[in-house]
Coordinates of C-alpha atoms in Angstrom, one line a residue:
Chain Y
X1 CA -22.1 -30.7 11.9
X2 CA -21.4 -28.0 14.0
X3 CA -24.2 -25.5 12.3
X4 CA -26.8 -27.9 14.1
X5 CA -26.4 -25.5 17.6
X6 CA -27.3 -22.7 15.1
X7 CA -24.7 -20.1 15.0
X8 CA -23.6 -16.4 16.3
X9 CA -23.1 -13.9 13.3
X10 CA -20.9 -10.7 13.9
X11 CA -20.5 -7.7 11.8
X12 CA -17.8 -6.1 13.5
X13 CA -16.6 -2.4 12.5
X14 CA -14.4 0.3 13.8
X15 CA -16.7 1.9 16.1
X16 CA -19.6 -0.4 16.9
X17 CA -20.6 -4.1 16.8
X18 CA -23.6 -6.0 15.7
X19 CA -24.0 -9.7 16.8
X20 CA -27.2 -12.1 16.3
X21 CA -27.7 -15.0 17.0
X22 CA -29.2 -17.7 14.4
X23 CA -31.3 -21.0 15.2
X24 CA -30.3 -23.7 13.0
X25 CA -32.9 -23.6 10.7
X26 CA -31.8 -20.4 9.6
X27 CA -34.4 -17.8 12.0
X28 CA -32.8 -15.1 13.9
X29 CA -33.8 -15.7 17.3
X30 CA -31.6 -12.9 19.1
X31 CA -29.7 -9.8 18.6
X32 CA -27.0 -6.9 20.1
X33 CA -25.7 -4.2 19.3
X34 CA -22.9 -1.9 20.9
X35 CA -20.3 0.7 20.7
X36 CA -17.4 -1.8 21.3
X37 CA -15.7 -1.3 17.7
X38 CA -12.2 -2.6 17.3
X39 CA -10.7 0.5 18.4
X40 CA -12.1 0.4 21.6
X41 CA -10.8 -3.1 22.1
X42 CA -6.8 -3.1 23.3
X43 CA -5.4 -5.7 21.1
X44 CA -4.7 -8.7 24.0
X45 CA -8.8 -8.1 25.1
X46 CA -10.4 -9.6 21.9
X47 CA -10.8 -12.9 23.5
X48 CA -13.0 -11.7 26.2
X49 CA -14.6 -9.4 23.9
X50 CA -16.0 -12.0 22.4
X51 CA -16.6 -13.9 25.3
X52 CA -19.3 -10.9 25.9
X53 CA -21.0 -12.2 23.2
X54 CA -20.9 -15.8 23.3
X55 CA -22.3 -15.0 27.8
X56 CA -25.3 -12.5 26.0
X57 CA -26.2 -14.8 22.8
X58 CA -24.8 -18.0 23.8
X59 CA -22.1 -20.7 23.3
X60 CA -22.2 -21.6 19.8
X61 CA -20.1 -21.2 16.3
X62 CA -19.3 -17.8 15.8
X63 CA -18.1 -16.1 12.5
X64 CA -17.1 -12.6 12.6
X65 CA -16.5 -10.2 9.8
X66 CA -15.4 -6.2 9.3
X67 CA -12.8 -4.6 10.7
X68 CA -12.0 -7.3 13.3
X69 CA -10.0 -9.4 10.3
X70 CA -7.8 -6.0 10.1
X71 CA -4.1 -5.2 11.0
X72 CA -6.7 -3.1 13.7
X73 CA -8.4 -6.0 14.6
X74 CA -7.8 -9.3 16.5
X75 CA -6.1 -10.7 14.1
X76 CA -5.5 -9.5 10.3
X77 CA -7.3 -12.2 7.3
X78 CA -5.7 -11.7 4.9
X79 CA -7.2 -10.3 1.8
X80 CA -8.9 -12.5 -1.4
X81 CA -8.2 -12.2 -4.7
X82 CA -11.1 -11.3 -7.1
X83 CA -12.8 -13.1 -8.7
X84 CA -14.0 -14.2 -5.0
X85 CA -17.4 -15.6 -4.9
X86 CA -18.5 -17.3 -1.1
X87 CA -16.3 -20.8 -1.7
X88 CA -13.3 -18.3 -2.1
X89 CA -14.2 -16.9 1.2
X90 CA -14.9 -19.7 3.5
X91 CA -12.2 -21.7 1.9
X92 CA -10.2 -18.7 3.5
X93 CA -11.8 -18.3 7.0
X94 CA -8.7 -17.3 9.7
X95 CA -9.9 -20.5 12.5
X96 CA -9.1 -18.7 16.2
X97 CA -10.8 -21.9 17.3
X98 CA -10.9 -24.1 14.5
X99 CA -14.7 -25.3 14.6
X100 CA -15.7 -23.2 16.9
X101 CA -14.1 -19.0 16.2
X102 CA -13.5 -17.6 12.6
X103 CA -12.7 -14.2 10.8
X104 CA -13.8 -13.5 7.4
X105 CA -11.3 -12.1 5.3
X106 CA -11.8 -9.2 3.0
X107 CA -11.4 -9.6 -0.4
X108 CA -8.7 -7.4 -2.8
X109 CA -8.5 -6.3 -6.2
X110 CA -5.3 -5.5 -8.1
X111 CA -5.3 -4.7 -11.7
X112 CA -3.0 -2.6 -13.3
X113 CA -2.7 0.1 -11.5
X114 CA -5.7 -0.3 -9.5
X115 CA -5.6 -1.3 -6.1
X116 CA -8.7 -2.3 -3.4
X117 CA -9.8 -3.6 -0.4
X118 CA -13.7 -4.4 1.3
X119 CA -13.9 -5.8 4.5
X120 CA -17.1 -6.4 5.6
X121 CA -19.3 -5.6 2.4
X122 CA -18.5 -9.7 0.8
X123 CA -20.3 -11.1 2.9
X124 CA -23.5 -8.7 2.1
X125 CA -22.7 -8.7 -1.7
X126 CA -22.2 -12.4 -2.1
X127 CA -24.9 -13.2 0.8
X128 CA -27.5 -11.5 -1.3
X129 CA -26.3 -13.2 -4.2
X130 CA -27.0 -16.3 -2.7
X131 CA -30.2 -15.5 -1.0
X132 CA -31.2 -14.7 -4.6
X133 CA -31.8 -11.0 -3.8
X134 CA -29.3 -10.2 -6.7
X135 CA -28.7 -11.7 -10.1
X136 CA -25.3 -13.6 -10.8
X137 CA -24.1 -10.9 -12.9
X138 CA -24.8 -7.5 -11.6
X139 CA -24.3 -4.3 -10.7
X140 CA -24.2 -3.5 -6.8
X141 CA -23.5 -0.4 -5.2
X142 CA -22.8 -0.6 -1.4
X143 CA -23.0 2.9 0.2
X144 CA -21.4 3.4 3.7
X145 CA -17.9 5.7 4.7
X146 CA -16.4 4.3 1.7
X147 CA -18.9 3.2 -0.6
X148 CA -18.3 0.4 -3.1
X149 CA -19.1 -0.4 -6.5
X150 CA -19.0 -4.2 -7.3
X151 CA -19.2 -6.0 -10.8
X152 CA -20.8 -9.3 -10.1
X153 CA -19.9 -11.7 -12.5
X154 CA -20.9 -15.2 -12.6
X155 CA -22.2 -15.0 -8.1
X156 CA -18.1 -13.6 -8.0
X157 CA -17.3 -10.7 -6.9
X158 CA -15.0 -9.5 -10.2
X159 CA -13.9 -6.2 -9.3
X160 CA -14.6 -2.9 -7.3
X161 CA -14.0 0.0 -6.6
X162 CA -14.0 2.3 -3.5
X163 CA -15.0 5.9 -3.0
X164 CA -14.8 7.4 -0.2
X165 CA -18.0 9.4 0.0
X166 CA -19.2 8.8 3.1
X167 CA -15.6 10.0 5.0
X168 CA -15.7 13.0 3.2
X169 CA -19.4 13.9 4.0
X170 CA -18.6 13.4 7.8
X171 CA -15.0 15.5 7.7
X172 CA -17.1 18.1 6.2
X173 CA -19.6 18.6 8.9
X174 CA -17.6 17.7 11.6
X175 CA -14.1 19.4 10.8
X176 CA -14.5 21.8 7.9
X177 CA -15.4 25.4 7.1
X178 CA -18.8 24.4 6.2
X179 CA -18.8 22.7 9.1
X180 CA -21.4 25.6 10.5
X181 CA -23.4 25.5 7.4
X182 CA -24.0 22.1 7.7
X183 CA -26.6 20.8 10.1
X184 CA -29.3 20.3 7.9
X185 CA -31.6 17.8 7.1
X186 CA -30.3 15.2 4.2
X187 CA -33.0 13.9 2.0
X188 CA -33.7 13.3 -1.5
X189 CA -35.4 16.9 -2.5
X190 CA -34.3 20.0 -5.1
X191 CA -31.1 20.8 -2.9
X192 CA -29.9 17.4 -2.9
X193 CA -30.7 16.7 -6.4
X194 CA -29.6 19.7 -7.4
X195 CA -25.9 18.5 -5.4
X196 CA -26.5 15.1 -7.7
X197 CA -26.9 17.1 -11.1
X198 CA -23.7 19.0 -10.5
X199 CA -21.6 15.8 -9.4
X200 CA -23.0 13.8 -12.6
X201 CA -22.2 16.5 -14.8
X202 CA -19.0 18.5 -13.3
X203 CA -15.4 17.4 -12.4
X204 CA -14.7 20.1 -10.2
X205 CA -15.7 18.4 -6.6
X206 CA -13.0 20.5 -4.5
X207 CA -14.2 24.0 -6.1
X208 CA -17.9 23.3 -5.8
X209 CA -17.6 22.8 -2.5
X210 CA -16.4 25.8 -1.5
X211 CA -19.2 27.3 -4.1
X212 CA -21.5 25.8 -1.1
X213 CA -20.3 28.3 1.3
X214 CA -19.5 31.3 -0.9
X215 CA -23.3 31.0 -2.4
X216 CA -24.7 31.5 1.1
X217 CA -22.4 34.0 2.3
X218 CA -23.7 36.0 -1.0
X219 CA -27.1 35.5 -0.3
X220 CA -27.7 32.7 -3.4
X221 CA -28.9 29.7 -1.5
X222 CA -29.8 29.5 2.1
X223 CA -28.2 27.9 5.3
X224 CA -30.8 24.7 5.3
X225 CA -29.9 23.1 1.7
X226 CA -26.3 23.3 2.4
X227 CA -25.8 20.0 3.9
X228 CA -28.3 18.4 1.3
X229 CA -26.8 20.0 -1.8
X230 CA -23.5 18.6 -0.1
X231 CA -24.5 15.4 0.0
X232 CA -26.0 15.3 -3.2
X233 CA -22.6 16.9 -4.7
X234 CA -20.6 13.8 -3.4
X235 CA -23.0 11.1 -4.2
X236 CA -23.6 12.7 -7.8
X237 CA -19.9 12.4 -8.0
X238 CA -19.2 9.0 -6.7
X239 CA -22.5 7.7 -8.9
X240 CA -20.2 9.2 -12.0
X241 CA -17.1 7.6 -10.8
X242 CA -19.6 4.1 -10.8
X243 CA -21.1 4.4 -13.6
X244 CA -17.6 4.4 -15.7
X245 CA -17.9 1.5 -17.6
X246 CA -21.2 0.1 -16.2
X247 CA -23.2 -2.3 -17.4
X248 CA -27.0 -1.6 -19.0
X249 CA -30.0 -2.9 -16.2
X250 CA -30.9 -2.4 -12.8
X251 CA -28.6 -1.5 -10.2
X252 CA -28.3 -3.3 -6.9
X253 CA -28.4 -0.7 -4.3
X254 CA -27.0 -2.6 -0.5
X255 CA -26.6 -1.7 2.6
X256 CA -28.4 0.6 5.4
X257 CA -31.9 1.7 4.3
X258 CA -31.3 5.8 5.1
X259 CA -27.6 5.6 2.4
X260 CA -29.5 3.3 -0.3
X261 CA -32.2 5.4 -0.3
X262 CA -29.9 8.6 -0.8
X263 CA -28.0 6.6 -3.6
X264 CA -31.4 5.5 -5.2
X265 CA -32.3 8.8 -5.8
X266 CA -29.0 9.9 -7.5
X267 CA -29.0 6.8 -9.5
X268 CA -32.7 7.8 -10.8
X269 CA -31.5 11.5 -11.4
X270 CA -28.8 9.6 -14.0
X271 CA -31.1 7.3 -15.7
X272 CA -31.1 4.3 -13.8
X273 CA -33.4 2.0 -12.1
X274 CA -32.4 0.6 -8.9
X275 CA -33.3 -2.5 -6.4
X276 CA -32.4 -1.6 -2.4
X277 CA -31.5 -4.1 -0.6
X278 CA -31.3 -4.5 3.3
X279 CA -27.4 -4.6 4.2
X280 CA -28.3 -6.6 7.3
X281 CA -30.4 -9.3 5.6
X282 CA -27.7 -9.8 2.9
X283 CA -25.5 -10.0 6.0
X284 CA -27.3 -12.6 7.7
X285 CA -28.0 -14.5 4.5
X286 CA -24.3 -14.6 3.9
X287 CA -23.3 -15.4 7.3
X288 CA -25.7 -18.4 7.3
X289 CA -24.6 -19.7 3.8
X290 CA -20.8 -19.3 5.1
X291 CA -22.0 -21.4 7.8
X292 CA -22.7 -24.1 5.8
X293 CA -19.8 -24.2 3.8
X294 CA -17.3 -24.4 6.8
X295 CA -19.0 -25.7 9.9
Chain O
X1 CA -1.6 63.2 4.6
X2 CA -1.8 61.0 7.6
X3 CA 0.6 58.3 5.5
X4 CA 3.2 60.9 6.1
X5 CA 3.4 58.9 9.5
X6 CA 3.8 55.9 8.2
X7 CA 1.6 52.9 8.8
X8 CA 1.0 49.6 10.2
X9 CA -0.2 46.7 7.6
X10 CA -2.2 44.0 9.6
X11 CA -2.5 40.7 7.7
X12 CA -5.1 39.2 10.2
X13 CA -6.2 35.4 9.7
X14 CA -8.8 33.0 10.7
X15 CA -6.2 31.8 13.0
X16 CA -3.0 33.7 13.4
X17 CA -2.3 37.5 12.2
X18 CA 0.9 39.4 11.7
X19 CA 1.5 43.2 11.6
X20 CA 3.9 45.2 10.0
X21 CA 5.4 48.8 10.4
X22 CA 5.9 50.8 7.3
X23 CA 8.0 54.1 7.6
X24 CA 6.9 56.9 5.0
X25 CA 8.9 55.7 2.9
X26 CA 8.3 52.5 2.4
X27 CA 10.3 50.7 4.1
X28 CA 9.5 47.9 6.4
X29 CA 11.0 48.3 10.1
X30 CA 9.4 46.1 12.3
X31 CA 6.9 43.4 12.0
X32 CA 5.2 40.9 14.5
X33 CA 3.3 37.7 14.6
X34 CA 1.1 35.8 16.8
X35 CA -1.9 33.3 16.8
X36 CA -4.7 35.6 17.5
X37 CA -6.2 35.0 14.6
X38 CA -9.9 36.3 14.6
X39 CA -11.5 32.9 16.7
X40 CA -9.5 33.5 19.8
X41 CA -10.8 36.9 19.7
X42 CA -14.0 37.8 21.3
X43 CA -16.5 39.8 19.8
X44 CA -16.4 42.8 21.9
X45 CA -12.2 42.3 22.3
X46 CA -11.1 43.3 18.6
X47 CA -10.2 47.5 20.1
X48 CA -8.0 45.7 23.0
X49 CA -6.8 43.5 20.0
X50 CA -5.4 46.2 18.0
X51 CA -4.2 48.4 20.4
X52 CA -1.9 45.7 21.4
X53 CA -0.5 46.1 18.0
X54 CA -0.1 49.7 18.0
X55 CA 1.5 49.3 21.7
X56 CA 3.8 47.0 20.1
X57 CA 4.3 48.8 16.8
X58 CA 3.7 52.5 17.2
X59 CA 0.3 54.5 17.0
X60 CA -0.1 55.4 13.4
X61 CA -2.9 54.9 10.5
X62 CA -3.5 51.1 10.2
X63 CA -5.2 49.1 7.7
X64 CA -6.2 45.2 8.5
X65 CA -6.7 43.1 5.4
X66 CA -7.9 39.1 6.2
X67 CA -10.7 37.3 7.8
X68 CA -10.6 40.6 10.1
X69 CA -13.6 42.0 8.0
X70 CA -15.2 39.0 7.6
X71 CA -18.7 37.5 9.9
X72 CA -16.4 35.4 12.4
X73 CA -14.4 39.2 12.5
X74 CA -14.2 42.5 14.0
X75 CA -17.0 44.3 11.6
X76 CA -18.1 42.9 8.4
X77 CA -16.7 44.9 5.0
X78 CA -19.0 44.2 2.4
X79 CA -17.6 42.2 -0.3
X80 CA -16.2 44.2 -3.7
X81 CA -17.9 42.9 -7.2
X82 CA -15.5 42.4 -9.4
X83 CA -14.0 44.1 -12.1
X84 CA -12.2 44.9 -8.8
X85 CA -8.4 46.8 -8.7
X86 CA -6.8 48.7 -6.1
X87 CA -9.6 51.6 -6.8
X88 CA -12.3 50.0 -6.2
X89 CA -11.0 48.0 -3.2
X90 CA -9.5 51.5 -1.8
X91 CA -13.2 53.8 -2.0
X92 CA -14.7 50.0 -0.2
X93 CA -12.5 50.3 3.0
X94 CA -14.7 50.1 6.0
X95 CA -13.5 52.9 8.4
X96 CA -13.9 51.6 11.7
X97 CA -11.9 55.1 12.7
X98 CA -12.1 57.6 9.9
X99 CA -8.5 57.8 8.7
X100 CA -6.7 55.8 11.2
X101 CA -7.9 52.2 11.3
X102 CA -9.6 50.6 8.1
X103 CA -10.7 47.4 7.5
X104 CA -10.1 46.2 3.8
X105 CA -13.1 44.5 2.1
X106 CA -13.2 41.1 0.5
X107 CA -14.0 40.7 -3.2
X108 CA -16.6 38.1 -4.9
X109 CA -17.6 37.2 -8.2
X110 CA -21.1 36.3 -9.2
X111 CA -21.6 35.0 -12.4
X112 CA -24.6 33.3 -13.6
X113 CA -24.1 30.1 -11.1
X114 CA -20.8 30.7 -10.1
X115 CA -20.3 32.5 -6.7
X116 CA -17.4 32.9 -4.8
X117 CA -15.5 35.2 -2.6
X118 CA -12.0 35.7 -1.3
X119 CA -10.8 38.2 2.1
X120 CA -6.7 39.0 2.1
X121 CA -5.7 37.6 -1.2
X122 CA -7.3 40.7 -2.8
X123 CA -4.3 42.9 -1.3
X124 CA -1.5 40.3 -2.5
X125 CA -2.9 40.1 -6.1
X126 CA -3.6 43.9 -7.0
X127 CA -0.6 44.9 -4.8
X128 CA 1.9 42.8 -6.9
X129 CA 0.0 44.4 -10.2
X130 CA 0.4 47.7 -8.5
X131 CA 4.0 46.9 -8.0
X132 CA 4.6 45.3 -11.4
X133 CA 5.4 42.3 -10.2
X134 CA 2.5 41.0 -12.6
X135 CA 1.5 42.5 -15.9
X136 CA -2.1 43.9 -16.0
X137 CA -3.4 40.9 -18.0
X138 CA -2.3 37.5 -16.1
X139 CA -3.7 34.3 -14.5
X140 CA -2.6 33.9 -11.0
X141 CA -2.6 31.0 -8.7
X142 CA -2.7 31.9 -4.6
X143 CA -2.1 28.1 -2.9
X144 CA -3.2 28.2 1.0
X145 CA -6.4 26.8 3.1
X146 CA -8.7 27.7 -0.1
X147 CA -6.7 28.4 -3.3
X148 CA -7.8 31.1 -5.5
X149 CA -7.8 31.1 -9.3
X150 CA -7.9 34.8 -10.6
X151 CA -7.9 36.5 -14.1
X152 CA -6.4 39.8 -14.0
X153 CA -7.5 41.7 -16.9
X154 CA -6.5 45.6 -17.2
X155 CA -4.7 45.3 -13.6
X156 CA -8.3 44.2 -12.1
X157 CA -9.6 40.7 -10.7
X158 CA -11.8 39.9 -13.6
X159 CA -13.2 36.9 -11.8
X160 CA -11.7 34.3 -9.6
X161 CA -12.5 30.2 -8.1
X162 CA -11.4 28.8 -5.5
X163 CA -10.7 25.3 -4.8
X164 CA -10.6 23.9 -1.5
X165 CA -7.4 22.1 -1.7
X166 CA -5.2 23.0 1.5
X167 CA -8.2 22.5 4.1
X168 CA -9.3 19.1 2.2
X169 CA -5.1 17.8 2.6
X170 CA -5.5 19.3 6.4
X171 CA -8.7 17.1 6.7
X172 CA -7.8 14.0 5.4
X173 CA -4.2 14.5 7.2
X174 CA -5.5 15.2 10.4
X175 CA -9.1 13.6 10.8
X176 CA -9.2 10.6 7.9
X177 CA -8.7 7.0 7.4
X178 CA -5.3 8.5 5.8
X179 CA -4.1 10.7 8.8
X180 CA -1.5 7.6 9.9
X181 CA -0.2 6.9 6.6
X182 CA 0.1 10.8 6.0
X183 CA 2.7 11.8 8.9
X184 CA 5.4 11.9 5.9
X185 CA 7.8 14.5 4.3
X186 CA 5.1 16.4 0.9
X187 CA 8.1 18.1 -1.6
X188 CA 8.1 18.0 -5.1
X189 CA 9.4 14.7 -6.3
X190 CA 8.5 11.4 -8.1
X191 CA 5.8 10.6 -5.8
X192 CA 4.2 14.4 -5.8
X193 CA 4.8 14.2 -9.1
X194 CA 2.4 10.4 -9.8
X195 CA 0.1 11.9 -7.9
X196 CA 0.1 15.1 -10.1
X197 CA -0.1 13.1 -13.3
X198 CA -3.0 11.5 -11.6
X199 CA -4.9 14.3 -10.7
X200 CA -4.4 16.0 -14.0
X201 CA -5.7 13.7 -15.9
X202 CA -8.5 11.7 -14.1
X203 CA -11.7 13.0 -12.7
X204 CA -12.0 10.5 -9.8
X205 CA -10.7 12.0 -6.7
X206 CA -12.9 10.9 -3.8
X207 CA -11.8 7.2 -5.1
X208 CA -8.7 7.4 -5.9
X209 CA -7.8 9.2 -2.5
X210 CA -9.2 5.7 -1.0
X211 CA -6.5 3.8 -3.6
X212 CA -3.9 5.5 -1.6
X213 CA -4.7 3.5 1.3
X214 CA -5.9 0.3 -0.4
X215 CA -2.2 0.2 -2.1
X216 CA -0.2 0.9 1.3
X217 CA -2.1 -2.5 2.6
X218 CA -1.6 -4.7 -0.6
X219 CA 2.1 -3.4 -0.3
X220 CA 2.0 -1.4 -3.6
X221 CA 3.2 1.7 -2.4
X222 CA 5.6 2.7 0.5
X223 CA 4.0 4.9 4.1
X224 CA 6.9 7.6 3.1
X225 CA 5.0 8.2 0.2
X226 CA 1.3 8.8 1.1
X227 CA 1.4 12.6 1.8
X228 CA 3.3 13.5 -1.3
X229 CA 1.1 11.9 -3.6
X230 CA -1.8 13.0 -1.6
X231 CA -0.7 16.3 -1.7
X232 CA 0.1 15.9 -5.4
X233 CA -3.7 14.2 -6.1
X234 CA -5.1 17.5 -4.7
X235 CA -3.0 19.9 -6.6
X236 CA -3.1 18.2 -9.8
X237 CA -6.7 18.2 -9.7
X238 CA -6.9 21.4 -8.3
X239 CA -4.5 22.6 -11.5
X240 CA -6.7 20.5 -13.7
X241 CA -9.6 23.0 -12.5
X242 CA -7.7 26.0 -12.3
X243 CA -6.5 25.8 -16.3
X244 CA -9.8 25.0 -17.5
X245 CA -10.0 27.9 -20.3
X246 CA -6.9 29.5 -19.1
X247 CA -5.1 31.6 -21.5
X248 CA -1.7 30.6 -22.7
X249 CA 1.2 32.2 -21.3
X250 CA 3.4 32.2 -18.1
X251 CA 1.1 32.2 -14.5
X252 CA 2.3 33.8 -11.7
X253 CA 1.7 31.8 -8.1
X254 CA 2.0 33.9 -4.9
X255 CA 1.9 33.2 -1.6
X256 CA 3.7 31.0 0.7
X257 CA 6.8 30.0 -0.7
X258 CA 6.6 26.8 0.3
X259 CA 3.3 26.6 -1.3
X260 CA 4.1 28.0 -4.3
X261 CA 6.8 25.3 -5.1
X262 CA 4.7 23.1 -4.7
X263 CA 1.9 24.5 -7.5
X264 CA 4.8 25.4 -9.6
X265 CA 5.8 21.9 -10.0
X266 CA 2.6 20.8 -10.9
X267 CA 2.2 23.4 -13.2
X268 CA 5.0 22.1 -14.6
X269 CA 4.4 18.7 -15.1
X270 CA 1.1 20.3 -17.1
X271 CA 3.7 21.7 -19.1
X272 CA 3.3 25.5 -17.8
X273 CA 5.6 28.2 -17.2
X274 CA 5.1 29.9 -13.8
X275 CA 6.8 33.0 -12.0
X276 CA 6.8 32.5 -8.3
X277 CA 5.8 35.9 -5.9
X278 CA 6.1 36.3 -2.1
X279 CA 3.1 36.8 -1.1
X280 CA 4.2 38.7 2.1
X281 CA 6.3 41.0 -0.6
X282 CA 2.9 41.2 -2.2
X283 CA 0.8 41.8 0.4
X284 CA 3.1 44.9 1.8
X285 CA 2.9 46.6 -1.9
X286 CA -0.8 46.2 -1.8
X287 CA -1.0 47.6 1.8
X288 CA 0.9 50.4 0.9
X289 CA -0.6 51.1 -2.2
X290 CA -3.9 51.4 -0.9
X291 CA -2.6 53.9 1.8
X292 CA -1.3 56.2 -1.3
X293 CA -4.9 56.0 -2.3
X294 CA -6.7 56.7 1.6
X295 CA -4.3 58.3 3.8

């Protein structure tokens, strides 16, 4: 059993890359972090990319999962079918090196007319699942650049669905017209829930958005709430979009501790209690529980 | 009557302007265009910046509509409440040179929480009123970077919104996860036309702008088709806002032709009748109308 040398977990995105290494009985002895994202890795240097990590953390198992499974990536893992719970996944591993080199697929969801990906966010959802940070039928809400809302069904992952919140926030501030208005603070406050009681209640996202400029060129709201209220706006709206359909009981709120926080409070200006979650733990938990399936 | 020597209409943008000479009678007999819009003009450089255009286009009375008079501009004209017709706009114009050079003012609406404003599409509206190109009581649509919604009652703007649907296709073309799926043809068409029907009658645009991508990867949908039905997803929900309590009755879209097509044909699939007007037609008649009412 290979997981006996312990293990090298790596969350790889488009911009940046998190590896840590994992003793065999599960503690995280070791960590990295850097800006080499798949984009910044030509497509014949993954090999040596890796082989960073393996000379900083060591020469052990190594399961990798994000962006690198993508047509961007190293090489592209094809996507699961939902319902996909962790068997589905590691069942599904793409061996570089069988034993030794793996990339976790993302998972899919077609329905009708609906169509999704997540690459990245299984291994949190059904990590914490099986760390027993979430119930086997659940609610979770994973906030990032496209935030995701999965049913939980049974410890499966039965269906999502993608909004792309998190984009849109960052093309506003970096590329837009209220680019300018837009380097203030983002917190839970009155601006920002004031953003989340419009998006709950109004389906009119691409007018109220230029409302944000037009109110402070008139004098109605001033420059500092501008990015809060924005935010607000688009998580009000995505929390509307999630909420579609959903379930009664808590909400299972994942990922990085500033975006769950943000998402918390929207979900408490709807009505509903919420449980954050630490994205990297449920990583690490899922990780190591892929581990043991597989190696 | 200074307008006796004719004039020069300046149409001057965030980032382009074009001028136009007007004899005494009316009639358009030259015209020029360049990209120095108001950002790639210094503060201190906007004199130098119009005399190039009376070098170019004779020295006579000129009036500059456009983002010319607004903060990023030359001098800031205060923006006209509306009720607001050719009038009001007319006794608002900020003389920069007391009956030779004239900034036209913007126009905003306040209403209880609504605020909003508009610069240049003031002069296309009440010009093709003033030219009975429109009937005093109508609902125009003006497409472009930040489209405008405006009631005309009694040959005023009664109250406008704007939606930011050019500038949010702009971002996600240029900028987004989408930009490489988006380099194809946008026309009206069947896949314009899906995303119109999608926009019009679903509230769940930050997702299903994600979908778009999601189905290129599962293979549901072909590249060709990912900036028409973009496009279409923008302008269906931007139509979806824009009828919201309209009245019933043929709507009259100005602007850009090509722009115009477009909204048309959404408008159409809402089941609408629409009368297409050039906006430059429009914006020449409102030039020239105000000059009957200054010079």
């Amino acid at each position: 059993m290979r997981w006996a040398e312990g293990l090298i977990a790596v969350d790889w995105g488009t911009t940046n890359r998190r590896a840590y290494r994992i003793e065999p009985g599960g503690r995280l002895a070791d960590e990295m972090e850097d800006d080499r994202g798949v984009t910044s890795v030509d497509a014949d240097g993954f090999p040596a990319a890796v082989a960073e990590i393996r000379a900083r953390l060591g020469d052990r198992p190594l399961l990798m999962a994000g962006m690198i499974g993508s047509n961007r990536g190293w090489r592209e893992a094809p996507y699961v079918p939902c319902p996909a719970g962790l068997p589905e996944v590691a069942a599904n591993l793409l061996w570089v090196e069988p034993g030794r080199t793996a990339i976790v697929p993302g998972v899919c969801h077609i329905e009708g007319a609906h169509a999704d990906v997540m690459r990245g966010e299984e291994v949190q959802i059904l990590g914490a699942y099986a760390a027993g940070m979430i119930p086997a039928d659940a609610l979770c809400c994973h906030p990032g650049t496209h935030n995701k809302w999965a049913r939980i069904a049974d410890g499966r992952i039965a269906g999502f669905r993608t909004v792309m919140t998190g984009e849109l926030f960052n093309l506003l501030r970096e590329h837009s017209i209220l680019a300018d208005l837009m380097a203030g603070p983002v917190a839970p406050g009155p601006a920002f829930e004031a953003g989340v009681r419009h998006g709950l209640s109004h389906d009119d996202l691409p007018a109220e958005l230029f409302s944000v400029r037009a109110r402070f060129l008139l004098g109605k709201a001033p420059r500092e709430e501008a990015a809060a209220y924005t935010s607000g706006l688009l998580i009000g709206c995505d929390v509307r979009i999630g909420l579609r359909d959903a379930p009664p009981g808590e909400i299972f709120v994942m990922g990085r501790p500033e975006l769950t926080e943000l998402v918390a409070a929207a979900l408490a200006v709807a009505g509903r209690t919420t449980r954050e979650i630490d994205g990297e733990e449920a990583f690490l938990a899922g990780i190591r529980h892929l581990a043991e399936l597989t190696l």
